[in-house]
């Protein structure tokens, strides 16, 4: 089974709808991240969480919210979806390791392709 | 200006060629430099990881960091069709230890048999 799973894998929705994307991990990592990927723009960080009680905004958090329901679960919500939120969304995790930079090794889920019409 | 710039390609080479992928950056405080590989319809996976300056080799892959020029490179020797993917450079600061990565736009590579 995959270490980082995302549901749904594909979603088509309409402008104004509320959407939730879910992420689960079995790696036992404390840190979780949500990114979006757009052609020509690479990956951009939306939110990140150090643990259940510590959630931080990333580079492009406007229009998004998150919830860390448990160490293993991190969900991303679009309160009122708009067409320019059409993108590929990735969840990632990282954990403590032997070196100071261990958190830089992030493990990504397979992605959710979201289309907002 | 983006903090990290990467030529999006696409780059197409014959099998066996040496491939050079590059990124430039503007923030001199970056200390960790990474290359992630992303196959079509998959999430990125860490390929190479370098702290500060210098070279690091792993099989057919060599990562090079030149902090004086704010330039990093990934070389792939004897490229194979299985190397066809998008390669993303990523960087982070030493002091933050947050795992906040700044990614380049990604370069799409195709290795033709």
mmCIF file with all atom_site columns, C-alpha atoms in Angstrom:
data_model
loop_
_atom_site.group_PDB
_atom_site.id
_atom_site.type_symbol
_atom_site.label_atom_id
_atom_site.label_alt_id
_atom_site.label_comp_id
_atom_site.label_asym_id
_atom_site.label_entity_id
_atom_site.label_seq_id
_atom_site.pdbx_PDB_ins_code
_atom_site.Cartn_x
_atom_site.Cartn_y
_atom_site.Cartn_z
_atom_site.occupancy
_atom_site.B_iso_or_equiv
_atom_site.pdbx_formal_charge
_atom_site.auth_seq_id
_atom_site.auth_comp_id
_atom_site.auth_asym_id
_atom_site.auth_atom_id
_atom_site.pdbx_PDB_model_num
ATOM 1   C CA . UNK A 1 1   ? 0.000   0.000  0.000   1.00 0.00 ? 1   UNK A CA 1
ATOM 2   C CA . UNK A 1 2   ? 1.102   3.543  -0.711  1.00 0.00 ? 2   UNK A CA 1
ATOM 3   C CA . UNK A 1 3   ? 2.625   5.500  2.168   1.00 0.00 ? 3   UNK A CA 1
ATOM 4   C CA . UNK A 1 4   ? 0.848   8.740  1.237   1.00 0.00 ? 4   UNK A CA 1
ATOM 5   C CA . UNK A 1 5   ? -2.634  8.520  -0.232  1.00 0.00 ? 5   UNK A CA 1
ATOM 6   C CA . UNK A 1 6   ? -4.882  11.226 -1.592  1.00 0.00 ? 6   UNK A CA 1
ATOM 7   C CA . UNK A 1 7   ? -8.600  11.183 -2.309  1.00 0.00 ? 7   UNK A CA 1
ATOM 8   C CA . UNK A 1 8   ? -10.157 11.830 -4.700  1.00 0.00 ? 8   UNK A CA 1
ATOM 9   C CA . UNK A 1 9   ? -7.669  11.369 -7.542  1.00 0.00 ? 9   UNK A CA 1
ATOM 10  C CA . UNK A 1 10  ? -9.755  13.398 -9.934  1.00 0.00 ? 10  UNK A CA 1
ATOM 11  C CA . UNK A 1 11  ? -12.542 15.882 -9.305  1.00 0.00 ? 11  UNK A CA 1
ATOM 12  C CA . UNK A 1 12  ? -14.571 18.161 -11.521 1.00 0.00 ? 12  UNK A CA 1
ATOM 13  C CA . UNK A 1 13  ? -16.661 20.786 -9.803  1.00 0.00 ? 13  UNK A CA 1
ATOM 14  C CA . UNK A 1 14  ? -18.426 24.063 -10.468 1.00 0.00 ? 14  UNK A CA 1
ATOM 15  C CA . UNK A 1 15  ? -17.587 27.595 -9.449  1.00 0.00 ? 15  UNK A CA 1
ATOM 16  C CA . UNK A 1 16  ? -18.771 28.386 -5.927  1.00 0.00 ? 16  UNK A CA 1
ATOM 17  C CA . UNK A 1 17  ? -18.833 24.809 -4.660  1.00 0.00 ? 17  UNK A CA 1
ATOM 18  C CA . UNK A 1 18  ? -17.026 23.745 -1.501  1.00 0.00 ? 18  UNK A CA 1
ATOM 19  C CA . UNK A 1 19  ? -14.453 21.029 -2.085  1.00 0.00 ? 19  UNK A CA 1
ATOM 20  C CA . UNK A 1 20  ? -12.383 18.948 0.303   1.00 0.00 ? 20  UNK A CA 1
ATOM 21  C CA . UNK A 1 21  ? -9.269  17.032 -0.651  1.00 0.00 ? 21  UNK A CA 1
ATOM 22  C CA . UNK A 1 22  ? -8.012  14.450 1.784   1.00 0.00 ? 22  UNK A CA 1
ATOM 23  C CA . UNK A 1 23  ? -4.557  13.104 2.551   1.00 0.00 ? 23  UNK A CA 1
ATOM 24  C CA . UNK A 1 24  ? -3.523  10.184 4.746   1.00 0.00 ? 24  UNK A CA 1
ATOM 25  C CA . UNK A 1 25  ? -0.064  8.853  5.541   1.00 0.00 ? 25  UNK A CA 1
ATOM 26  C CA . UNK A 1 26  ? 1.317   5.726  7.138   1.00 0.00 ? 26  UNK A CA 1
ATOM 27  C CA . UNK A 1 27  ? 4.925   6.941  7.388   1.00 0.00 ? 27  UNK A CA 1
ATOM 28  C CA . UNK A 1 28  ? 4.544   8.194  10.956  1.00 0.00 ? 28  UNK A CA 1
ATOM 29  C CA . UNK A 1 29  ? 5.787   11.632 9.921   1.00 0.00 ? 29  UNK A CA 1
ATOM 30  C CA . UNK A 1 30  ? 4.937   14.684 11.973  1.00 0.00 ? 30  UNK A CA 1
ATOM 31  C CA . UNK A 1 31  ? 4.993   17.224 9.154   1.00 0.00 ? 31  UNK A CA 1
ATOM 32  C CA . UNK A 1 32  ? 2.507   17.444 6.317   1.00 0.00 ? 32  UNK A CA 1
ATOM 33  C CA . UNK A 1 33  ? 2.220   19.834 3.399   1.00 0.00 ? 33  UNK A CA 1
ATOM 34  C CA . UNK A 1 34  ? -0.213  20.809 0.659   1.00 0.00 ? 34  UNK A CA 1
ATOM 35  C CA . UNK A 1 35  ? 1.112   22.023 -2.707  1.00 0.00 ? 35  UNK A CA 1
ATOM 36  C CA . UNK A 1 36  ? -0.446  22.936 -5.993  1.00 0.00 ? 36  UNK A CA 1
ATOM 37  C CA . UNK A 1 37  ? 1.254   22.397 -9.326  1.00 0.00 ? 37  UNK A CA 1
ATOM 38  C CA . UNK A 1 38  ? 0.515   24.476 -12.389 1.00 0.00 ? 38  UNK A CA 1
ATOM 39  C CA . UNK A 1 39  ? 2.205   24.239 -15.805 1.00 0.00 ? 39  UNK A CA 1
ATOM 40  C CA . UNK A 1 40  ? 5.162   26.602 -15.951 1.00 0.00 ? 40  UNK A CA 1
ATOM 41  C CA . UNK A 1 41  ? 4.938   27.482 -12.252 1.00 0.00 ? 41  UNK A CA 1
ATOM 42  C CA . UNK A 1 42  ? 6.235   24.365 -10.544 1.00 0.00 ? 42  UNK A CA 1
ATOM 43  C CA . UNK A 1 43  ? 5.076   23.410 -7.060  1.00 0.00 ? 43  UNK A CA 1
ATOM 44  C CA . UNK A 1 44  ? 3.845   26.100 -4.713  1.00 0.00 ? 44  UNK A CA 1
ATOM 45  C CA . UNK A 1 45  ? 3.204   25.607 -1.010  1.00 0.00 ? 45  UNK A CA 1
ATOM 46  C CA . UNK A 1 46  ? -0.349  26.267 0.183   1.00 0.00 ? 46  UNK A CA 1
ATOM 47  C CA . UNK A 1 47  ? -0.231  25.208 3.862   1.00 0.00 ? 47  UNK A CA 1
ATOM 48  C CA . UNK A 1 48  ? 2.019   23.167 6.083   1.00 0.00 ? 48  UNK A CA 1
ATOM 49  C CA . UNK A 1 49  ? 1.589   21.597 9.487   1.00 0.00 ? 49  UNK A CA 1
ATOM 50  C CA . UNK A 1 50  ? 4.216   20.642 12.061  1.00 0.00 ? 50  UNK A CA 1
ATOM 51  C CA . UNK A 1 51  ? 1.735   18.674 14.129  1.00 0.00 ? 51  UNK A CA 1
ATOM 52  C CA . UNK A 1 52  ? -1.978  18.559 14.914  1.00 0.00 ? 52  UNK A CA 1
ATOM 53  C CA . UNK A 1 53  ? -1.936  21.903 16.720  1.00 0.00 ? 53  UNK A CA 1
ATOM 54  C CA . UNK A 1 54  ? 0.521   23.761 14.513  1.00 0.00 ? 54  UNK A CA 1
ATOM 55  C CA . UNK A 1 55  ? -0.674  24.887 11.085  1.00 0.00 ? 55  UNK A CA 1
ATOM 56  C CA . UNK A 1 56  ? 0.994   27.542 8.966   1.00 0.00 ? 56  UNK A CA 1
ATOM 57  C CA . UNK A 1 57  ? 0.219   29.411 5.785   1.00 0.00 ? 57  UNK A CA 1
ATOM 58  C CA . UNK A 1 58  ? 2.423   28.868 2.789   1.00 0.00 ? 58  UNK A CA 1
ATOM 59  C CA . UNK A 1 59  ? 3.071   30.944 -0.272  1.00 0.00 ? 59  UNK A CA 1
ATOM 60  C CA . UNK A 1 60  ? -0.476  30.891 -1.696  1.00 0.00 ? 60  UNK A CA 1
ATOM 61  C CA . UNK A 1 61  ? -3.014  30.239 1.081   1.00 0.00 ? 61  UNK A CA 1
ATOM 62  C CA . UNK A 1 62  ? -5.754  32.672 -0.004  1.00 0.00 ? 62  UNK A CA 1
ATOM 63  C CA . UNK A 1 63  ? -8.948  30.808 -0.897  1.00 0.00 ? 63  UNK A CA 1
ATOM 64  C CA . UNK A 1 64  ? -7.855  27.634 0.913   1.00 0.00 ? 64  UNK A CA 1
ATOM 65  C CA . UNK A 1 65  ? -8.179  26.253 4.420   1.00 0.00 ? 65  UNK A CA 1
ATOM 66  C CA . UNK A 1 66  ? -6.816  23.108 6.047   1.00 0.00 ? 66  UNK A CA 1
ATOM 67  C CA . UNK A 1 67  ? -7.539  20.779 8.911   1.00 0.00 ? 67  UNK A CA 1
ATOM 68  C CA . UNK A 1 68  ? -5.135  18.379 10.629  1.00 0.00 ? 68  UNK A CA 1
ATOM 69  C CA . UNK A 1 69  ? -7.535  15.856 12.077  1.00 0.00 ? 69  UNK A CA 1
ATOM 70  C CA . UNK A 1 70  ? -4.808  13.543 13.333  1.00 0.00 ? 70  UNK A CA 1
ATOM 71  C CA . UNK A 1 71  ? -1.091  13.110 12.870  1.00 0.00 ? 71  UNK A CA 1
ATOM 72  C CA . UNK A 1 72  ? -1.805  10.949 9.854   1.00 0.00 ? 72  UNK A CA 1
ATOM 73  C CA . UNK A 1 73  ? -4.544  13.047 8.224   1.00 0.00 ? 73  UNK A CA 1
ATOM 74  C CA . UNK A 1 74  ? -4.409  16.479 6.625   1.00 0.00 ? 74  UNK A CA 1
ATOM 75  C CA . UNK A 1 75  ? -7.242  17.831 4.510   1.00 0.00 ? 75  UNK A CA 1
ATOM 76  C CA . UNK A 1 76  ? -7.406  20.823 2.199   1.00 0.00 ? 76  UNK A CA 1
ATOM 77  C CA . UNK A 1 77  ? -10.643 22.723 1.577   1.00 0.00 ? 77  UNK A CA 1
ATOM 78  C CA . UNK A 1 78  ? -11.610 25.171 -1.104  1.00 0.00 ? 78  UNK A CA 1
ATOM 79  C CA . UNK A 1 79  ? -14.446 27.132 0.505   1.00 0.00 ? 79  UNK A CA 1
ATOM 80  C CA . UNK A 1 80  ? -15.816 28.520 -2.736  1.00 0.00 ? 80  UNK A CA 1
ATOM 81  C CA . UNK A 1 81  ? -13.997 27.100 -5.728  1.00 0.00 ? 81  UNK A CA 1
ATOM 82  C CA . UNK A 1 82  ? -13.031 29.354 -8.640  1.00 0.00 ? 82  UNK A CA 1
ATOM 83  C CA . UNK A 1 83  ? -11.679 28.404 -12.080 1.00 0.00 ? 83  UNK A CA 1
ATOM 84  C CA . UNK A 1 84  ? -8.123  29.591 -11.375 1.00 0.00 ? 84  UNK A CA 1
ATOM 85  C CA . UNK A 1 85  ? -7.917  26.957 -8.644  1.00 0.00 ? 85  UNK A CA 1
ATOM 86  C CA . UNK A 1 86  ? -7.895  24.340 -11.394 1.00 0.00 ? 86  UNK A CA 1
ATOM 87  C CA . UNK A 1 87  ? -4.593  22.556 -10.807 1.00 0.00 ? 87  UNK A CA 1
ATOM 88  C CA . UNK A 1 88  ? -2.862  19.402 -9.657  1.00 0.00 ? 88  UNK A CA 1
ATOM 89  C CA . UNK A 1 89  ? -2.760  19.206 -5.847  1.00 0.00 ? 89  UNK A CA 1
ATOM 90  C CA . UNK A 1 90  ? -0.170  17.249 -3.913  1.00 0.00 ? 90  UNK A CA 1
ATOM 91  C CA . UNK A 1 91  ? 0.075   16.294 -0.299  1.00 0.00 ? 91  UNK A CA 1
ATOM 92  C CA . UNK A 1 92  ? 3.520   15.575 1.131   1.00 0.00 ? 92  UNK A CA 1
ATOM 93  C CA . UNK A 1 93  ? 5.011   14.454 4.426   1.00 0.00 ? 93  UNK A CA 1
ATOM 94  C CA . UNK A 1 94  ? 8.402   14.646 6.091   1.00 0.00 ? 94  UNK A CA 1
ATOM 95  C CA . UNK A 1 95  ? 9.835   13.536 9.381   1.00 0.00 ? 95  UNK A CA 1
ATOM 96  C CA . UNK A 1 96  ? 12.813  13.770 11.697  1.00 0.00 ? 96  UNK A CA 1
ATOM 97  C CA . UNK A 1 97  ? 15.930  12.023 10.581  1.00 0.00 ? 97  UNK A CA 1
ATOM 98  C CA . UNK A 1 98  ? 19.606  11.687 11.308  1.00 0.00 ? 98  UNK A CA 1
ATOM 99  C CA . UNK A 1 99  ? 20.565  15.011 9.766   1.00 0.00 ? 99  UNK A CA 1
ATOM 100 C CA . UNK A 1 100 ? 19.401  18.569 10.376  1.00 0.00 ? 100 UNK A CA 1
ATOM 101 C CA . UNK A 1 101 ? 17.965  18.795 6.898   1.00 0.00 ? 101 UNK A CA 1
ATOM 102 C CA . UNK A 1 102 ? 15.899  15.628 7.074   1.00 0.00 ? 102 UNK A CA 1
ATOM 103 C CA . UNK A 1 103 ? 12.666  17.565 6.758   1.00 0.00 ? 103 UNK A CA 1
ATOM 104 C CA . UNK A 1 104 ? 13.698  18.528 3.250   1.00 0.00 ? 104 UNK A CA 1
ATOM 105 C CA . UNK A 1 105 ? 13.120  14.973 2.078   1.00 0.00 ? 105 UNK A CA 1
ATOM 106 C CA . UNK A 1 106 ? 9.450   15.044 1.392   1.00 0.00 ? 106 UNK A CA 1
ATOM 107 C CA . UNK A 1 107 ? 7.313   12.117 0.339   1.00 0.00 ? 107 UNK A CA 1
ATOM 108 C CA . UNK A 1 108 ? 4.532   12.985 -2.030  1.00 0.00 ? 108 UNK A CA 1
ATOM 109 C CA . UNK A 1 109 ? 1.164   11.449 -2.657  1.00 0.00 ? 109 UNK A CA 1
ATOM 110 C CA . UNK A 1 110 ? -0.057  10.654 -6.179  1.00 0.00 ? 110 UNK A CA 1
ATOM 111 C CA . UNK A 1 111 ? -1.911  13.956 -6.553  1.00 0.00 ? 111 UNK A CA 1
ATOM 112 C CA . UNK A 1 112 ? -5.492  15.103 -7.090  1.00 0.00 ? 112 UNK A CA 1
ATOM 113 C CA . UNK A 1 113 ? -6.407  16.636 -10.416 1.00 0.00 ? 113 UNK A CA 1
ATOM 114 C CA . UNK A 1 114 ? -9.026  19.309 -9.721  1.00 0.00 ? 114 UNK A CA 1
ATOM 115 C CA . UNK A 1 115 ? -10.997 21.076 -12.427 1.00 0.00 ? 115 UNK A CA 1
ATOM 116 C CA . UNK A 1 116 ? -13.244 23.998 -11.542 1.00 0.00 ? 116 UNK A CA 1
ATOM 117 C CA . UNK A 1 117 ? -15.700 24.902 -14.290 1.00 0.00 ? 117 UNK A CA 1
ATOM 118 C CA . UNK B 2 1   ? 11.781  37.723 -10.408 1.00 0.00 ? 1   UNK B CA 1
ATOM 119 C CA . UNK B 2 2   ? 11.247  34.188 -9.111  1.00 0.00 ? 2   UNK B CA 1
ATOM 120 C CA . UNK B 2 3   ? 13.532  33.013 -6.324  1.00 0.00 ? 3   UNK B CA 1
ATOM 121 C CA . UNK B 2 4   ? 14.356  29.871 -8.295  1.00 0.00 ? 4   UNK B CA 1
ATOM 122 C CA . UNK B 2 5   ? 14.507  29.770 -12.084 1.00 0.00 ? 5   UNK B CA 1
ATOM 123 C CA . UNK B 2 6   ? 14.564  26.596 -14.150 1.00 0.00 ? 6   UNK B CA 1
ATOM 124 C CA . UNK B 2 7   ? 14.371  26.181 -17.905 1.00 0.00 ? 7   UNK B CA 1
ATOM 125 C CA . UNK B 2 8   ? 11.096  24.297 -18.491 1.00 0.00 ? 8   UNK B CA 1
ATOM 126 C CA . UNK B 2 9   ? 12.321  22.640 -21.686 1.00 0.00 ? 9   UNK B CA 1
ATOM 127 C CA . UNK B 2 10  ? 11.147  20.279 -23.015 1.00 0.00 ? 10  UNK B CA 1
ATOM 128 C CA . UNK B 2 11  ? 14.521  18.664 -23.498 1.00 0.00 ? 11  UNK B CA 1
ATOM 129 C CA . UNK B 2 12  ? 14.809  15.722 -25.877 1.00 0.00 ? 12  UNK B CA 1
ATOM 130 C CA . UNK B 2 13  ? 17.991  13.633 -26.133 1.00 0.00 ? 13  UNK B CA 1
ATOM 131 C CA . UNK B 2 14  ? 18.986  10.271 -27.629 1.00 0.00 ? 14  UNK B CA 1
ATOM 132 C CA . UNK B 2 15  ? 19.610  7.321  -25.353 1.00 0.00 ? 15  UNK B CA 1
ATOM 133 C CA . UNK B 2 16  ? 23.140  7.332  -23.959 1.00 0.00 ? 16  UNK B CA 1
ATOM 134 C CA . UNK B 2 17  ? 23.523  11.112 -24.045 1.00 0.00 ? 17  UNK B CA 1
ATOM 135 C CA . UNK B 2 18  ? 24.788  13.177 -21.140 1.00 0.00 ? 18  UNK B CA 1
ATOM 136 C CA . UNK B 2 19  ? 22.046  15.434 -19.830 1.00 0.00 ? 19  UNK B CA 1
ATOM 137 C CA . UNK B 2 20  ? 22.601  18.692 -17.964 1.00 0.00 ? 20  UNK B CA 1
ATOM 138 C CA . UNK B 2 21  ? 19.723  20.243 -16.029 1.00 0.00 ? 21  UNK B CA 1
ATOM 139 C CA . UNK B 2 22  ? 20.183  23.601 -14.353 1.00 0.00 ? 22  UNK B CA 1
ATOM 140 C CA . UNK B 2 23  ? 18.649  26.036 -11.899 1.00 0.00 ? 23  UNK B CA 1
ATOM 141 C CA . UNK B 2 24  ? 19.610  29.518 -10.827 1.00 0.00 ? 24  UNK B CA 1
ATOM 142 C CA . UNK B 2 25  ? 18.488  31.188 -7.639  1.00 0.00 ? 25  UNK B CA 1
ATOM 143 C CA . UNK B 2 26  ? 18.552  34.616 -6.075  1.00 0.00 ? 26  UNK B CA 1
ATOM 144 C CA . UNK B 2 27  ? 18.511  33.967 -2.306  1.00 0.00 ? 27  UNK B CA 1
ATOM 145 C CA . UNK B 2 28  ? 22.082  33.502 -1.078  1.00 0.00 ? 28  UNK B CA 1
ATOM 146 C CA . UNK B 2 29  ? 20.763  32.091 2.211   1.00 0.00 ? 29  UNK B CA 1
ATOM 147 C CA . UNK B 2 30  ? 19.684  28.811 0.611   1.00 0.00 ? 30  UNK B CA 1
ATOM 148 C CA . UNK B 2 31  ? 21.749  25.971 2.054   1.00 0.00 ? 31  UNK B CA 1
ATOM 149 C CA . UNK B 2 32  ? 19.934  22.794 1.043   1.00 0.00 ? 32  UNK B CA 1
ATOM 150 C CA . UNK B 2 33  ? 19.646  21.890 -2.621  1.00 0.00 ? 33  UNK B CA 1
ATOM 151 C CA . UNK B 2 34  ? 17.566  19.061 -3.949  1.00 0.00 ? 34  UNK B CA 1
ATOM 152 C CA . UNK B 2 35  ? 16.505  17.454 -7.174  1.00 0.00 ? 35  UNK B CA 1
ATOM 153 C CA . UNK B 2 36  ? 13.127  15.759 -7.344  1.00 0.00 ? 36  UNK B CA 1
ATOM 154 C CA . UNK B 2 37  ? 12.037  13.532 -10.228 1.00 0.00 ? 37  UNK B CA 1
ATOM 155 C CA . UNK B 2 38  ? 8.401   13.355 -11.267 1.00 0.00 ? 38  UNK B CA 1
ATOM 156 C CA . UNK B 2 39  ? 7.097   10.726 -13.638 1.00 0.00 ? 39  UNK B CA 1
ATOM 157 C CA . UNK B 2 40  ? 3.907   11.386 -15.551 1.00 0.00 ? 40  UNK B CA 1
ATOM 158 C CA . UNK B 2 41  ? 0.820   11.131 -13.344 1.00 0.00 ? 41  UNK B CA 1
ATOM 159 C CA . UNK B 2 42  ? 2.912   10.599 -10.216 1.00 0.00 ? 42  UNK B CA 1
ATOM 160 C CA . UNK B 2 43  ? 4.056   12.684 -7.298  1.00 0.00 ? 43  UNK B CA 1
ATOM 161 C CA . UNK B 2 44  ? 7.644   13.960 -7.148  1.00 0.00 ? 44  UNK B CA 1
ATOM 162 C CA . UNK B 2 45  ? 10.283  11.809 -5.448  1.00 0.00 ? 45  UNK B CA 1
ATOM 163 C CA . UNK B 2 46  ? 13.619  12.909 -4.040  1.00 0.00 ? 46  UNK B CA 1
ATOM 164 C CA . UNK B 2 47  ? 16.500  12.030 -6.348  1.00 0.00 ? 47  UNK B CA 1
ATOM 165 C CA . UNK B 2 48  ? 19.520  13.940 -5.040  1.00 0.00 ? 48  UNK B CA 1
ATOM 166 C CA . UNK B 2 49  ? 20.201  16.045 -1.964  1.00 0.00 ? 49  UNK B CA 1
ATOM 167 C CA . UNK B 2 50  ? 23.176  18.347 -1.338  1.00 0.00 ? 50  UNK B CA 1
ATOM 168 C CA . UNK B 2 51  ? 24.013  20.512 1.617   1.00 0.00 ? 51  UNK B CA 1
ATOM 169 C CA . UNK B 2 52  ? 25.973  23.710 0.854   1.00 0.00 ? 52  UNK B CA 1
ATOM 170 C CA . UNK B 2 53  ? 28.475  23.646 -2.010  1.00 0.00 ? 53  UNK B CA 1
ATOM 171 C CA . UNK B 2 54  ? 30.186  20.882 -3.901  1.00 0.00 ? 54  UNK B CA 1
ATOM 172 C CA . UNK B 2 55  ? 29.385  17.784 -5.871  1.00 0.00 ? 55  UNK B CA 1
ATOM 173 C CA . UNK B 2 56  ? 27.523  14.626 -5.010  1.00 0.00 ? 56  UNK B CA 1
ATOM 174 C CA . UNK B 2 57  ? 27.440  11.513 -7.120  1.00 0.00 ? 57  UNK B CA 1
ATOM 175 C CA . UNK B 2 58  ? 24.984  8.628  -7.072  1.00 0.00 ? 58  UNK B CA 1
ATOM 176 C CA . UNK B 2 59  ? 25.333  6.136  -9.874  1.00 0.00 ? 59  UNK B CA 1
ATOM 177 C CA . UNK B 2 60  ? 24.664  7.886  -13.173 1.00 0.00 ? 60  UNK B CA 1
ATOM 178 C CA . UNK B 2 61  ? 23.556  11.077 -11.418 1.00 0.00 ? 61  UNK B CA 1
ATOM 179 C CA . UNK B 2 62  ? 25.761  13.943 -10.250 1.00 0.00 ? 62  UNK B CA 1
ATOM 180 C CA . UNK B 2 63  ? 24.477  17.011 -8.429  1.00 0.00 ? 63  UNK B CA 1
ATOM 181 C CA . UNK B 2 64  ? 26.622  20.117 -8.427  1.00 0.00 ? 64  UNK B CA 1
ATOM 182 C CA . UNK B 2 65  ? 26.200  23.304 -6.385  1.00 0.00 ? 65  UNK B CA 1
ATOM 183 C CA . UNK B 2 66  ? 28.041  26.544 -7.085  1.00 0.00 ? 66  UNK B CA 1
ATOM 184 C CA . UNK B 2 67  ? 26.970  28.974 -4.382  1.00 0.00 ? 67  UNK B CA 1
ATOM 185 C CA . UNK B 2 68  ? 29.218  31.763 -5.655  1.00 0.00 ? 68  UNK B CA 1
ATOM 186 C CA . UNK B 2 69  ? 27.266  31.780 -8.909  1.00 0.00 ? 69  UNK B CA 1
ATOM 187 C CA . UNK B 2 70  ? 23.946  30.782 -7.318  1.00 0.00 ? 70  UNK B CA 1
ATOM 188 C CA . UNK B 2 71  ? 23.693  27.923 -9.765  1.00 0.00 ? 71  UNK B CA 1
ATOM 189 C CA . UNK B 2 72  ? 22.970  24.233 -9.373  1.00 0.00 ? 72  UNK B CA 1
ATOM 190 C CA . UNK B 2 73  ? 23.121  21.427 -11.888 1.00 0.00 ? 73  UNK B CA 1
ATOM 191 C CA . UNK B 2 74  ? 22.087  17.820 -12.249 1.00 0.00 ? 74  UNK B CA 1
ATOM 192 C CA . UNK B 2 75  ? 24.035  15.674 -14.704 1.00 0.00 ? 75  UNK B CA 1
ATOM 193 C CA . UNK B 2 76  ? 22.726  12.363 -15.981 1.00 0.00 ? 76  UNK B CA 1
ATOM 194 C CA . UNK B 2 77  ? 25.274  10.104 -17.665 1.00 0.00 ? 77  UNK B CA 1
ATOM 195 C CA . UNK B 2 78  ? 24.329  7.367  -20.117 1.00 0.00 ? 78  UNK B CA 1
ATOM 196 C CA . UNK B 2 79  ? 20.726  8.553  -20.123 1.00 0.00 ? 79  UNK B CA 1
ATOM 197 C CA . UNK B 2 80  ? 18.039  5.891  -20.446 1.00 0.00 ? 80  UNK B CA 1
ATOM 198 C CA . UNK B 2 81  ? 14.425  6.045  -21.662 1.00 0.00 ? 81  UNK B CA 1
ATOM 199 C CA . UNK B 2 82  ? 13.437  5.361  -18.055 1.00 0.00 ? 82  UNK B CA 1
ATOM 200 C CA . UNK B 2 83  ? 14.951  8.753  -17.153 1.00 0.00 ? 83  UNK B CA 1
ATOM 201 C CA . UNK B 2 84  ? 12.160  10.450 -19.109 1.00 0.00 ? 84  UNK B CA 1
ATOM 202 C CA . UNK B 2 85  ? 10.414  12.565 -16.496 1.00 0.00 ? 85  UNK B CA 1
ATOM 203 C CA . UNK B 2 86  ? 10.110  16.093 -15.166 1.00 0.00 ? 86  UNK B CA 1
ATOM 204 C CA . UNK B 2 87  ? 13.016  17.159 -12.957 1.00 0.00 ? 87  UNK B CA 1
ATOM 205 C CA . UNK B 2 88  ? 12.371  19.781 -10.302 1.00 0.00 ? 88  UNK B CA 1
ATOM 206 C CA . UNK B 2 89  ? 15.064  21.579 -8.389  1.00 0.00 ? 89  UNK B CA 1
ATOM 207 C CA . UNK B 2 90  ? 14.196  22.643 -4.844  1.00 0.00 ? 90  UNK B CA 1
ATOM 208 C CA . UNK B 2 91  ? 15.947  24.679 -2.178  1.00 0.00 ? 91  UNK B CA 1
ATOM 209 C CA . UNK B 2 92  ? 15.538  25.575 1.449   1.00 0.00 ? 92  UNK B CA 1
ATOM 210 C CA . UNK B 2 93  ? 17.121  27.672 4.169   1.00 0.00 ? 93  UNK B CA 1
ATOM 211 C CA . UNK B 2 94  ? 19.267  26.225 6.922   1.00 0.00 ? 94  UNK B CA 1
ATOM 212 C CA . UNK B 2 95  ? 17.793  28.320 9.672   1.00 0.00 ? 95  UNK B CA 1
ATOM 213 C CA . UNK B 2 96  ? 14.149  27.543 9.164   1.00 0.00 ? 96  UNK B CA 1
ATOM 214 C CA . UNK B 2 97  ? 14.250  23.743 9.484   1.00 0.00 ? 97  UNK B CA 1
ATOM 215 C CA . UNK B 2 98  ? 10.610  23.842 8.528   1.00 0.00 ? 98  UNK B CA 1
ATOM 216 C CA . UNK B 2 99  ? 10.894  21.758 5.422   1.00 0.00 ? 99  UNK B CA 1
ATOM 217 C CA . UNK B 2 100 ? 9.625   24.736 3.413   1.00 0.00 ? 100 UNK B CA 1
ATOM 218 C CA . UNK B 2 101 ? 10.923  24.100 -0.044  1.00 0.00 ? 101 UNK B CA 1
ATOM 219 C CA . UNK B 2 102 ? 11.094  26.549 -2.934  1.00 0.00 ? 102 UNK B CA 1
ATOM 220 C CA . UNK B 2 103 ? 10.746  24.700 -6.216  1.00 0.00 ? 103 UNK B CA 1
ATOM 221 C CA . UNK B 2 104 ? 11.808  25.578 -9.707  1.00 0.00 ? 104 UNK B CA 1
ATOM 222 C CA . UNK B 2 105 ? 9.322   25.270 -12.545 1.00 0.00 ? 105 UNK B CA 1
ATOM 223 C CA . UNK B 2 106 ? 10.587  21.832 -13.554 1.00 0.00 ? 106 UNK B CA 1
ATOM 224 C CA . UNK B 2 107 ? 12.320  20.644 -16.747 1.00 0.00 ? 107 UNK B CA 1
ATOM 225 C CA . UNK B 2 108 ? 10.655  17.944 -18.822 1.00 0.00 ? 108 UNK B CA 1
ATOM 226 C CA . UNK B 2 109 ? 13.159  15.449 -20.207 1.00 0.00 ? 109 UNK B CA 1
ATOM 227 C CA . UNK B 2 110 ? 12.522  12.875 -22.914 1.00 0.00 ? 110 UNK B CA 1
ATOM 228 C CA . UNK B 2 111 ? 15.173  10.249 -23.671 1.00 0.00 ? 111 UNK B CA 1
ATOM 229 C CA . UNK B 2 112 ? 14.538  8.612  -27.022 1.00 0.00 ? 112 UNK B CA 1
ATOM 230 C CA . UNK B 2 113 ? 15.590  4.965  -27.609 1.00 0.00 ? 113 UNK B CA 1
#
